[in-house]
Amino acid sequence: MSPEDLITCVARLTGTEVKGQDGIDKDGLKQILQDDSRPIDCSQFNELLLMVHKDRVEAPFFDYFFGPTCTIGTIPQGVERFQRAALLLYGNFVHGYRKLSRMKDAAEFKREVAAAFPDPAAEAAYFQSRQAKLLEIERIEKGQTPFVGYLSANEVRADFRRCELLLAAVETVGAAGAWDDLLTTVREMAQQEEFQLLEATIKNFREANPRADLARLAEFLKESFERIEHLAKTVDSVLTRATRNQGTYLTWDHMDVYFATSMRKAWEYKDLYEFIDRLMAADEIRDLGLRYFDPTQAYTDNRVNKGLVEALMLKRARCTVYSVQDTDTLGKDSELASTLAQGKPVIAFIPDLDVEKRTAQLLAEAPATILERWRFVLYADDQIGQRLTDDDRKVVDQVEDALKLFCGRKIWSSLRDEEAIREFASTTRGALESFCRLIATAEKIVYDKRARTLKESHPLALQVNLDTGVANGVLVVRTIPDCAALLRRVLLGEMEFSLEEQAGMWHLREKISGCIYRVVTNDRKLNNCFWNFYLR
Amino acid sequence: MSTDTRLILNLPAQPERFEHRERADYDLERFDREFQERLYSEKGREILRAWKQREARPANGEDR
């Protein structure tokens, strides 16, 4: 090691330049440093520090970062070990060095650095030895999770009431009545705002059943009424279970993972259910018996209470898994920010879509969902119009019209008509597949772009622990196995990092996600102003 | 209409439904009450009551 190398190492260790280099005995240093294999103990290390005008360190500091086998040649490794700890604990080398190097009590020192380097075996044992929870949540199956959201639940109630009105109207007119009599009665019964939809319902029924009379309509409405009533009872039962689950989550003495999401549409509930189900069953974490708050399983009717429950879960959970869906929303972005501001890790999951698999998934969806997905990509992918070829445009024209027609003719939005869906798929087969591929391609572009933004360019992908000022970066993963492996590392404190210096700025980059987790900026003015408000 | 225009306008096929509107709470019963108030005219409520009474009679055995 040369004297210049030592000066560089010491500057990195202390977070400040080595001043007064003219007064340093470089010949003396050269003599001491010439043999890389020369053992160095704490007192000799302090002599080196004093030779370059820096403060000495106490024994716990040297023992922990440099160790009993330290030699001249291994000093850089010890410095790097300190830098990692200082980045993780303080986000600041100067403060880290001042604080840790002055600690004389070995036990106190170990407690201080334990947060940066916990013992993964002990952490695993903690999770594995926890007692089972007294109360388990009552699972709501995937297909029923949309009823936890107000949109699907309200759709069922609205269909139920509209069907009830039409049934009352048709039975009041009588089976022998005319269609015009029915419309007159419906117009009398309904308020203006709702009449148009009721009229459309009758029109759609007549188009689907050209020879039907009012007796046939009455029969259809009775059958629909029973089906929707059954669905309404399912909604009630789901909400009862989800309300109870919310209470159960509140009583759990441990809460390890919070899932941040925003769900409105039915597919968003089902997608999140599937993601959580697959993630929590992954081999990488199954042995830990993790407890997690699954928003597809919980319900509160009061928005204020809902916000408070979620805030409590964010406070209690050790980390947040942020499911990056179609759009950024105030809800989940606040949850991401709240987690980072508490100094806890956020893992952002953005699926790495396989276009062909996704096309097949879309083909299995109801036309209304395909149309919704098309509208989403039109909104989110601003380049889609540029990419469409003439053939694509023909497909879009044909399928979009067919989808709108199909959706417009749907009689009840809450009931799925399997036969009609099958018929639609078979009549539009080739074009529908091409249309779904266009959507899948656009979705992939949107998700890839969102991943790049969060990983590489968004300034708020790194936020600050409001208590300590330590910068905390979002960890972006694209696959469920990566998400599970990273979650394990986060919970057991065994995340792996690479230490990088780019243009004088220090990064701690997490290895699975490739994301920056901690930083120290080289902007002197910013550093001074920033830490004046945290460390004084 | 050209595809480009349609892409930009993204014309909805139907008017917005009451049940799809953003709500200040997640109370299904309150939604149900508000929806019924929106759905029925005064006359409609009378017809509904009468129909429900007619429907209930056979079950109560009053017509036997």
XYZ file of C-alpha atoms in Angstrom:
600
model
C 0.000 0.000 0.000
C 1.299 3.444 -0.882
C 0.959 6.516 1.379
C -1.500 7.933 -1.197
C -3.607 4.752 -0.945
C -3.679 5.078 2.832
C -4.672 8.745 2.578
C -7.543 7.759 0.248
C -8.630 4.981 2.659
C -8.559 7.284 5.653
C -10.542 9.960 3.813
C -13.195 7.339 3.051
C -13.157 6.109 6.630
C -13.600 9.508 8.199
C -15.798 11.010 5.479
C -13.526 14.043 5.203
C -10.430 14.862 3.207
C -7.000 14.498 4.721
C -5.823 18.057 5.234
C -2.312 19.416 5.597
C -0.736 16.758 3.427
C 2.482 18.809 3.285
C 3.010 18.024 6.943
C 2.651 14.264 6.541
C 5.777 12.174 6.850
C 5.310 10.282 3.589
C 8.736 8.646 3.737
C 7.937 7.282 7.196
C 4.567 6.068 5.926
C 6.127 4.462 2.885
C 8.436 2.511 5.149
C 5.548 1.290 7.352
C 3.197 0.461 4.473
C 5.620 -1.290 2.144
C 4.736 -4.795 3.374
C 1.047 -5.557 2.789
C 1.226 -8.661 4.948
C 2.408 -6.761 7.994
C -0.056 -7.265 10.877
C -1.622 -4.130 12.320
C -3.375 -3.871 15.668
C -5.577 -1.134 17.060
C -2.810 0.921 18.577
C -0.704 0.768 15.382
C -3.757 1.681 13.319
C -4.243 4.718 15.556
C -0.634 5.711 15.002
C -1.282 5.609 11.255
C -4.372 7.789 11.751
C -2.468 10.340 13.779
C 0.264 10.417 11.142
C -2.344 11.635 8.624
C -3.919 14.134 11.056
C -7.042 12.103 11.844
C -8.760 11.178 15.116
C -7.910 7.781 16.572
C -10.454 4.978 17.126
C -11.386 2.952 20.200
C -10.788 -0.798 20.333
C -14.408 -1.951 19.663
C -14.364 -0.026 16.386
C -11.097 -1.539 15.224
C -12.011 -5.047 16.382
C -15.348 -4.990 14.590
C -14.364 -3.482 11.259
C -10.698 -4.485 10.918
C -10.436 -7.497 13.241
C -7.564 -9.391 14.835
C -6.140 -10.541 11.494
C -5.824 -7.049 10.061
C -2.780 -6.357 7.927
C -1.674 -3.352 5.936
C -3.160 -4.994 2.853
C -6.595 -5.599 4.403
C -7.140 -2.034 5.640
C -9.255 -1.188 2.532
C -11.636 -4.106 3.339
C -12.068 -2.819 6.887
C -12.792 0.658 5.548
C -15.389 -0.765 3.169
C -17.003 -2.699 6.006
C -17.273 0.532 7.979
C -18.689 2.397 4.970
C -21.431 -0.202 4.556
C -22.354 0.050 8.236
C -22.281 3.846 8.189
C -24.456 3.926 5.050
C -26.949 1.504 6.532
C -27.085 3.050 9.991
C -26.536 6.748 9.460
C -26.437 7.540 5.737
C -23.404 9.609 6.703
C -19.710 8.678 6.976
C -18.600 11.656 9.091
C -21.203 11.140 11.791
C -20.790 7.359 11.602
C -17.054 7.610 12.153
C -17.363 10.132 14.972
C -20.019 8.132 16.759
C -18.708 4.602 16.348
C -14.975 5.330 16.661
C -15.474 6.948 20.072
C -17.453 4.117 21.674
C -15.381 2.445 24.365
C -17.878 -0.117 25.584
C -17.811 -3.239 23.358
C -21.337 -4.332 24.305
C -22.754 -0.883 23.579
C -20.886 -0.851 20.257
C -22.321 -4.244 19.264
C -25.839 -3.097 20.096
C -25.357 -0.022 17.929
C -24.179 -1.923 14.837
C -26.580 -4.849 15.310
C -29.239 -2.962 13.351
C -26.946 -2.943 10.313
C -25.683 -6.492 10.707
C -28.238 -8.654 12.509
C -27.645 -12.367 12.906
C -29.741 -14.062 10.157
C -29.796 -17.414 11.972
C -31.151 -15.777 15.121
C -33.714 -13.848 13.068
C -34.847 -17.044 11.296
C -35.117 -18.819 14.646
C -37.266 -15.946 15.916
C -39.761 -16.350 13.076
C -39.768 -20.141 13.208
C -40.250 -20.385 16.953
C -43.192 -17.983 17.211
C -46.393 -19.504 18.512
C -49.282 -19.962 16.119
C -51.821 -17.159 16.064
C -54.879 -17.704 18.220
C -57.221 -16.466 15.552
C -56.880 -17.179 11.843
C -58.581 -15.112 9.173
C -61.404 -16.762 7.261
C -60.138 -16.907 3.662
C -62.170 -15.288 0.919
C -61.583 -17.152 -2.323
C -60.073 -15.389 -5.322
C -63.274 -15.092 -7.356
C -65.110 -13.420 -4.472
C -62.424 -10.882 -3.504
C -63.817 -8.118 -5.792
C -66.847 -7.941 -3.460
C -64.531 -6.553 -0.771
C -64.391 -3.445 -2.954
C -67.258 -1.045 -3.200
C -67.416 -1.103 -6.989
C -68.373 -4.758 -7.467
C -70.514 -4.831 -4.308
C -72.424 -1.715 -5.384
C -72.839 -3.105 -8.898
C -74.644 -6.141 -7.487
C -76.932 -3.996 -5.319
C -77.733 -1.657 -8.200
C -78.529 -4.559 -10.537
C -80.683 -6.079 -7.789
C -82.724 -2.905 -7.379
C -83.082 -2.306 -11.129
C -84.201 -5.876 -11.641
C -86.691 -5.505 -8.773
C -88.139 -2.356 -10.347
C -88.498 -3.999 -13.750
C -90.074 -7.084 -12.230
C -92.585 -4.950 -10.300
C -93.316 -2.999 -13.503
C -93.816 -6.028 -15.738
C -96.069 -7.759 -13.219
C -98.031 -4.575 -12.698
C -98.614 -4.270 -16.461
C -99.412 -7.976 -16.702
C -98.207 -10.723 -19.027
C -100.721 -9.766 -21.703
C -99.610 -6.139 -21.801
C -97.772 -4.392 -24.589
C -94.128 -3.295 -24.608
C -95.210 0.358 -24.779
C -97.333 -0.106 -21.638
C -94.301 -1.496 -19.883
C -92.130 1.469 -20.936
C -94.819 3.867 -19.733
C -94.977 2.155 -16.342
C -91.182 2.066 -16.030
C -91.056 5.766 -16.922
C -93.621 6.448 -14.180
C -91.758 4.374 -11.630
C -88.226 5.585 -12.270
C -86.549 8.915 -11.893
C -85.317 10.505 -15.107
C -81.611 9.795 -14.387
C -82.150 6.064 -14.220
C -84.811 5.625 -16.893
C -82.305 5.504 -19.748
C -80.516 2.480 -18.274
C -83.784 0.680 -17.539
C -84.978 1.329 -21.057
C -81.649 0.025 -22.388
C -82.082 -3.136 -20.296
C -85.478 -3.803 -21.888
C -84.108 -3.002 -25.331
C -81.162 -5.377 -24.842
C -83.492 -8.147 -23.724
C -85.709 -7.652 -26.772
C -82.712 -7.646 -29.134
C -81.468 -10.892 -27.631
C -85.007 -12.377 -27.629
C -86.806 -10.913 -30.689
C -89.920 -13.042 -30.308
C -90.334 -12.602 -26.570
C -93.421 -11.079 -24.983
C -93.890 -9.627 -21.500
C -94.536 -13.096 -20.047
C -91.110 -14.218 -21.272
C -89.561 -11.011 -19.904
C -91.219 -11.647 -16.529
C -89.797 -15.148 -16.527
C -86.324 -13.822 -17.400
C -86.516 -11.124 -14.704
C -87.577 -13.635 -12.046
C -84.675 -15.870 -12.947
C -82.288 -12.877 -12.969
C -83.742 -11.641 -9.665
C -82.972 -14.979 -8.024
C -79.449 -15.065 -9.394
C -78.697 -11.475 -8.385
C -80.297 -12.010 -4.974
C -78.036 -15.028 -4.503
C -75.058 -12.909 -5.536
C -76.144 -10.138 -3.137
C -76.193 -12.691 -0.322
C -72.691 -13.801 -1.341
C -71.578 -10.154 -1.211
C -73.061 -9.803 2.280
C -71.359 -12.981 3.419
C -68.005 -11.872 1.950
C -68.292 -8.469 3.626
C -69.159 -10.078 6.958
C -66.102 -12.323 6.712
C -63.861 -9.480 5.521
C -65.040 -7.263 8.394
C -64.253 -10.044 10.862
C -60.872 -10.566 9.185
C -60.087 -6.889 9.681
C -60.670 -7.343 13.404
C -58.493 -10.447 13.387
C -55.629 -8.609 11.695
C -55.872 -5.900 14.358
C -55.415 -8.414 17.179
C -52.376 -10.255 15.810
C -49.371 -9.699 18.009
C -47.031 -9.898 15.023
C -47.325 -8.232 11.653
C -44.454 -8.807 9.259
C -45.518 -7.648 5.818
C -47.945 -5.031 4.547
C -49.155 -5.174 0.952
C -49.627 -1.713 -0.511
C -52.024 -1.613 -3.393
C -54.980 0.213 -4.802
C -57.834 -1.869 -6.036
C -60.993 -0.788 -7.737
C -61.734 -3.059 -10.643
C -62.496 -6.743 -10.144
C -59.331 -7.909 -11.930
C -57.195 -5.802 -9.589
C -58.504 -7.779 -6.596
C -57.984 -11.083 -8.365
C -54.482 -10.156 -9.576
C -53.394 -9.078 -6.104
C -54.916 -12.205 -4.536
C -52.952 -14.352 -6.963
C -49.728 -12.423 -6.393
C -49.946 -12.624 -2.587
C -50.973 -16.259 -2.705
C -48.027 -17.243 -4.903
C -45.545 -15.044 -3.050
C -46.409 -16.245 0.438
C -46.366 -19.891 -0.670
C -42.884 -19.523 -2.208
C -40.221 -21.943 -0.973
C -37.930 -19.056 -0.041
C -40.193 -17.857 2.788
C -42.640 -20.649 3.598
C -40.638 -21.849 6.628
C -40.841 -18.435 8.317
C -44.584 -18.545 9.049
C -44.946 -14.894 8.126
C -47.942 -12.834 9.125
C -49.150 -10.346 6.579
C -51.994 -7.959 6.004
C -53.769 -8.966 2.813
C -56.082 -6.141 1.645
C -58.131 -8.537 -0.486
C -59.294 -10.215 2.734
C -60.267 -7.193 4.834
C -63.097 -4.665 4.772
C -64.154 -1.592 6.701
C -67.178 0.380 5.621
C -65.924 3.660 7.031
C -63.188 5.335 5.012
C -61.709 7.071 8.073
C -61.430 3.783 9.961
C -60.047 2.123 6.833
C -57.305 4.764 6.679
C -56.526 4.357 10.377
C -56.343 0.556 10.136
C -53.972 0.779 7.185
C -51.849 3.375 8.979
C -51.566 1.045 11.971
C -50.595 -1.890 9.752
C -47.916 0.260 8.119
C -46.596 1.161 11.548
C -46.552 -2.462 12.698
C -45.257 -4.289 9.627
C -41.506 -4.727 9.204
C -41.668 -3.965 5.508
C -44.072 -3.148 2.702
C -44.508 -4.966 -0.574
C -45.804 -2.394 -3.042
C -47.690 -3.927 -5.907
C -47.150 -1.670 -8.902
C -50.343 -1.930 -10.884
C -51.769 0.187 -13.646
C -51.506 3.632 -12.169
C -49.937 5.506 -9.289
C -52.539 6.375 -6.723
C -52.517 8.597 -3.669
C -53.327 5.575 -1.498
C -50.513 3.210 -2.287
C -47.977 5.943 -2.986
C -48.696 7.315 0.496
C -48.187 3.824 1.882
C -44.861 3.557 0.087
C -43.793 6.964 1.408
C -44.958 6.194 4.938
C -42.904 2.978 5.002
C -39.770 4.671 3.691
C -40.225 7.567 6.114
C -40.203 5.058 8.962
C -36.877 3.709 7.686
C -38.378 0.370 6.683
C -37.746 -1.377 3.361
C -40.196 -1.214 0.470
C -40.115 -3.943 -2.155
C -41.908 -2.819 -5.320
C -43.170 -5.679 -7.463
C -43.672 -4.882 -11.152
C -44.484 -8.005 -13.173
C -42.164 -8.812 -16.053
C -44.877 -9.739 -18.530
C -44.565 -12.546 -21.039
C -46.612 -11.201 -23.959
C -47.847 -14.602 -25.158
C -48.876 -15.783 -21.683
C -50.530 -12.468 -20.987
C -52.375 -12.649 -24.343
C -53.772 -16.044 -23.330
C -54.836 -14.639 -19.931
C -56.610 -11.729 -21.585
C -58.416 -14.057 -23.982
C -59.918 -15.854 -20.988
C -61.292 -12.588 -19.560
C -64.810 -11.262 -20.082
C -65.188 -8.751 -22.956
C -65.839 -5.925 -20.466
C -62.460 -6.580 -18.837
C -60.670 -6.705 -22.203
C -62.258 -3.369 -23.098
C -61.174 -1.906 -19.739
C -57.614 -3.121 -20.341
C -57.666 -1.538 -23.806
C -58.765 1.761 -22.296
C -55.988 1.497 -19.745
C -53.257 1.010 -22.343
C -54.657 3.857 -24.430
C -54.295 6.057 -21.375
C -50.963 4.749 -20.102
C -49.026 4.027 -23.291
C -48.685 7.321 -25.125
C -46.786 5.693 -27.999
C -49.397 3.078 -28.830
C -50.838 5.089 -31.704
C -47.351 5.316 -33.268
C -46.783 1.578 -33.120
C -50.049 0.417 -34.668
C -49.632 -0.852 -38.223
C -52.440 -0.604 -40.774
C -53.374 -4.211 -40.022
C -53.390 -3.456 -36.276
C -55.717 -0.519 -36.895
C -58.126 -2.764 -38.771
C -58.084 -5.199 -35.837
C -58.655 -2.343 -33.391
C -61.571 -1.009 -35.420
C -63.184 -4.413 -35.682
C -62.663 -5.689 -32.142
C -63.203 -2.432 -30.286
C -66.560 -2.001 -32.007
C -67.495 -5.604 -31.245
C -66.466 -5.246 -27.589
C -68.438 -2.029 -27.171
C -71.445 -3.600 -28.800
C -71.174 -6.674 -26.588
C -70.793 -4.581 -23.428
C -73.582 -2.236 -24.467
C -75.898 -5.210 -24.926
C -75.075 -6.748 -21.581
C -78.255 -6.841 -19.524
C -76.780 -7.131 -15.979
C -73.279 -5.903 -15.264
C -72.906 -8.141 -12.211
C -73.890 -11.420 -13.911
C -71.454 -13.233 -16.168
C -73.106 -14.802 -19.206
C -70.701 -17.634 -20.040
C -72.539 -18.689 -23.181
C -72.515 -15.168 -24.628
C -68.824 -14.785 -23.763
C -67.994 -18.077 -25.498
C -69.970 -17.050 -28.534
C -68.236 -13.669 -28.641
C -64.829 -15.329 -28.414
C -65.604 -17.793 -31.176
C -66.977 -15.187 -33.590
C -64.057 -12.804 -33.095
C -61.392 -15.477 -32.510
C -58.395 -14.449 -34.666
C -58.975 -10.715 -34.406
C -59.609 -10.926 -30.667
C -56.318 -12.743 -30.160
C -54.459 -10.074 -32.159
C -56.246 -7.381 -30.164
C -55.288 -9.041 -26.860
C -51.687 -9.291 -28.077
C -51.701 -5.543 -28.767
C -52.914 -4.954 -25.205
C -50.351 -7.386 -23.740
C -47.529 -5.726 -25.695
C -48.606 -2.284 -24.511
C -48.967 -3.509 -20.917
C -45.416 -4.879 -21.051
C -44.116 -1.552 -22.355
C -45.990 0.325 -19.611
C -44.727 -1.974 -16.825
C -41.143 -1.949 -18.132
C -41.244 1.831 -18.247
C -42.610 2.026 -14.710
C -39.867 -0.309 -13.490
C -37.182 1.812 -15.182
C -38.634 5.004 -13.714
C -38.735 3.645 -10.183
C -35.345 1.989 -10.481
C -33.385 4.627 -12.327
C -34.963 8.025 -12.575
C -37.666 8.904 -10.055
C -36.216 11.196 -7.349
C -38.707 9.898 -4.806
C -37.626 6.302 -5.312
C -35.259 7.305 -2.527
C -36.883 8.954 0.458
C -35.682 9.764 3.928
C -36.235 8.194 7.315
C -37.768 11.203 9.029
C -36.266 10.286 12.410
C -32.697 9.797 11.275
C -32.298 11.439 7.861
C -31.036 8.178 6.394
C -31.972 7.890 2.698
C -34.041 4.783 2.017
C -34.424 3.428 -1.517
C -37.250 1.392 -3.050
C -36.202 -2.123 -4.113
C -37.743 -3.062 -7.465
C -38.236 -6.715 -8.428
C -39.891 -8.192 -11.507
C -40.531 -11.845 -10.607
C -42.180 -13.640 -7.693
C -39.082 -15.776 -6.889
C -36.960 -12.604 -6.723
C -39.603 -10.939 -4.573
C -39.678 -13.924 -2.185
C -35.878 -14.173 -1.994
C -35.569 -10.453 -1.285
C -38.370 -10.535 1.279
C -36.508 -13.280 3.130
C -33.297 -11.268 3.084
C -35.092 -8.140 4.266
C -36.760 -9.923 7.163
C -33.681 -11.855 8.254
C -31.333 -8.906 7.794
C -29.228 -10.679 5.194
C -29.539 -8.334 2.256
C -26.409 -8.249 0.127
C -25.026 -5.017 -1.244
C -22.347 -3.726 -3.495
C -20.638 -0.516 -2.488
C -20.155 1.869 -5.391
C -18.693 5.282 -5.874
C -20.094 7.171 -8.830
C -18.880 10.718 -9.419
C -17.978 11.017 -5.776
C -21.395 9.868 -4.592
C -21.549 6.651 -2.590
C -24.258 4.067 -3.216
C -25.161 0.872 -1.473
C -26.801 -1.200 -4.207
C -28.953 -4.178 -3.224
C -27.916 -7.253 -5.215
C -31.226 -9.001 -6.091
C -33.049 -5.856 -7.196
C -30.006 -3.961 -8.448
C -31.510 -0.884 -6.762
C -29.840 1.820 -4.726
C -30.772 1.299 -1.066
C -28.597 3.893 0.686
C -26.663 6.928 -0.522
C -24.210 9.554 0.655
C -24.105 12.598 -1.577
C -20.923 14.493 -2.333
C -22.710 17.839 -2.498
C -20.977 19.668 0.331
C -23.588 22.403 0.749
C -26.492 19.963 0.666
C -24.734 17.661 3.119
C -24.075 20.464 5.556
C -27.580 21.914 5.367
C -29.213 18.495 5.446
C -27.382 17.118 8.467
C -27.720 20.389 10.371
C -31.401 19.548 10.631
C -30.922 15.940 11.714
C -27.787 15.634 13.776
C -27.724 18.881 15.765
C -64.320 8.231 -37.374
C -60.597 7.458 -37.783
C -58.788 5.096 -35.441
C -56.606 7.975 -34.230
C -59.608 10.070 -33.284
C -61.169 7.115 -31.550
C -57.921 6.409 -29.699
C -57.829 9.983 -28.467
C -61.490 10.318 -27.589
C -61.831 6.804 -26.197
C -65.547 7.238 -26.331
C -67.419 5.363 -23.618
C -70.131 3.035 -24.833
C -72.533 3.967 -22.037
C -73.196 6.883 -19.666
C -71.578 6.641 -16.229
C -73.567 4.507 -13.840
C -74.352 5.671 -10.311
C -72.753 2.529 -8.855
C -69.439 3.303 -10.568
C -69.060 6.731 -9.009
C -66.348 7.401 -6.446
C -67.853 7.354 -2.964
C -66.859 8.899 0.330
C -67.496 5.653 2.191
C -67.713 1.928 1.653
C -71.078 1.490 3.388
C -73.127 -0.842 1.206
C -76.384 -0.210 3.075
C -76.031 3.521 2.656
C -75.350 3.028 -1.050
C -78.479 0.876 -1.274
C -80.623 3.565 0.394
C -79.195 6.326 -1.788
C -79.584 4.243 -4.929
C -83.226 3.448 -4.202
C -83.910 7.130 -3.604
C -82.298 7.908 -6.947
C -83.999 5.039 -8.770
C -87.651 5.457 -7.770
C -90.133 8.249 -8.322
C -92.900 8.747 -5.707
C -95.235 6.859 -7.973
C -92.637 4.114 -8.428
C -92.371 3.612 -4.673
C -96.156 3.203 -4.464
C -96.162 0.657 -7.288
C -93.271 -1.207 -5.663
C -95.080 -1.309 -2.266
C -98.240 -2.604 -3.904
C -96.298 -5.233 -5.847
C -94.467 -6.364 -2.718
C -97.774 -6.714 -0.863
C -99.179 -8.795 -3.708
C -96.050 -10.926 -3.707
C -96.209 -11.421 0.062
C -99.863 -12.495 0.193
C -99.590 -16.071 -1.093
C -96.663 -16.683 1.203
C -98.695 -15.475 4.194
C -101.600 -17.648 3.176
C -104.005 -14.673 3.137
C -105.517 -15.638 -0.214
C -106.222 -19.214 0.736
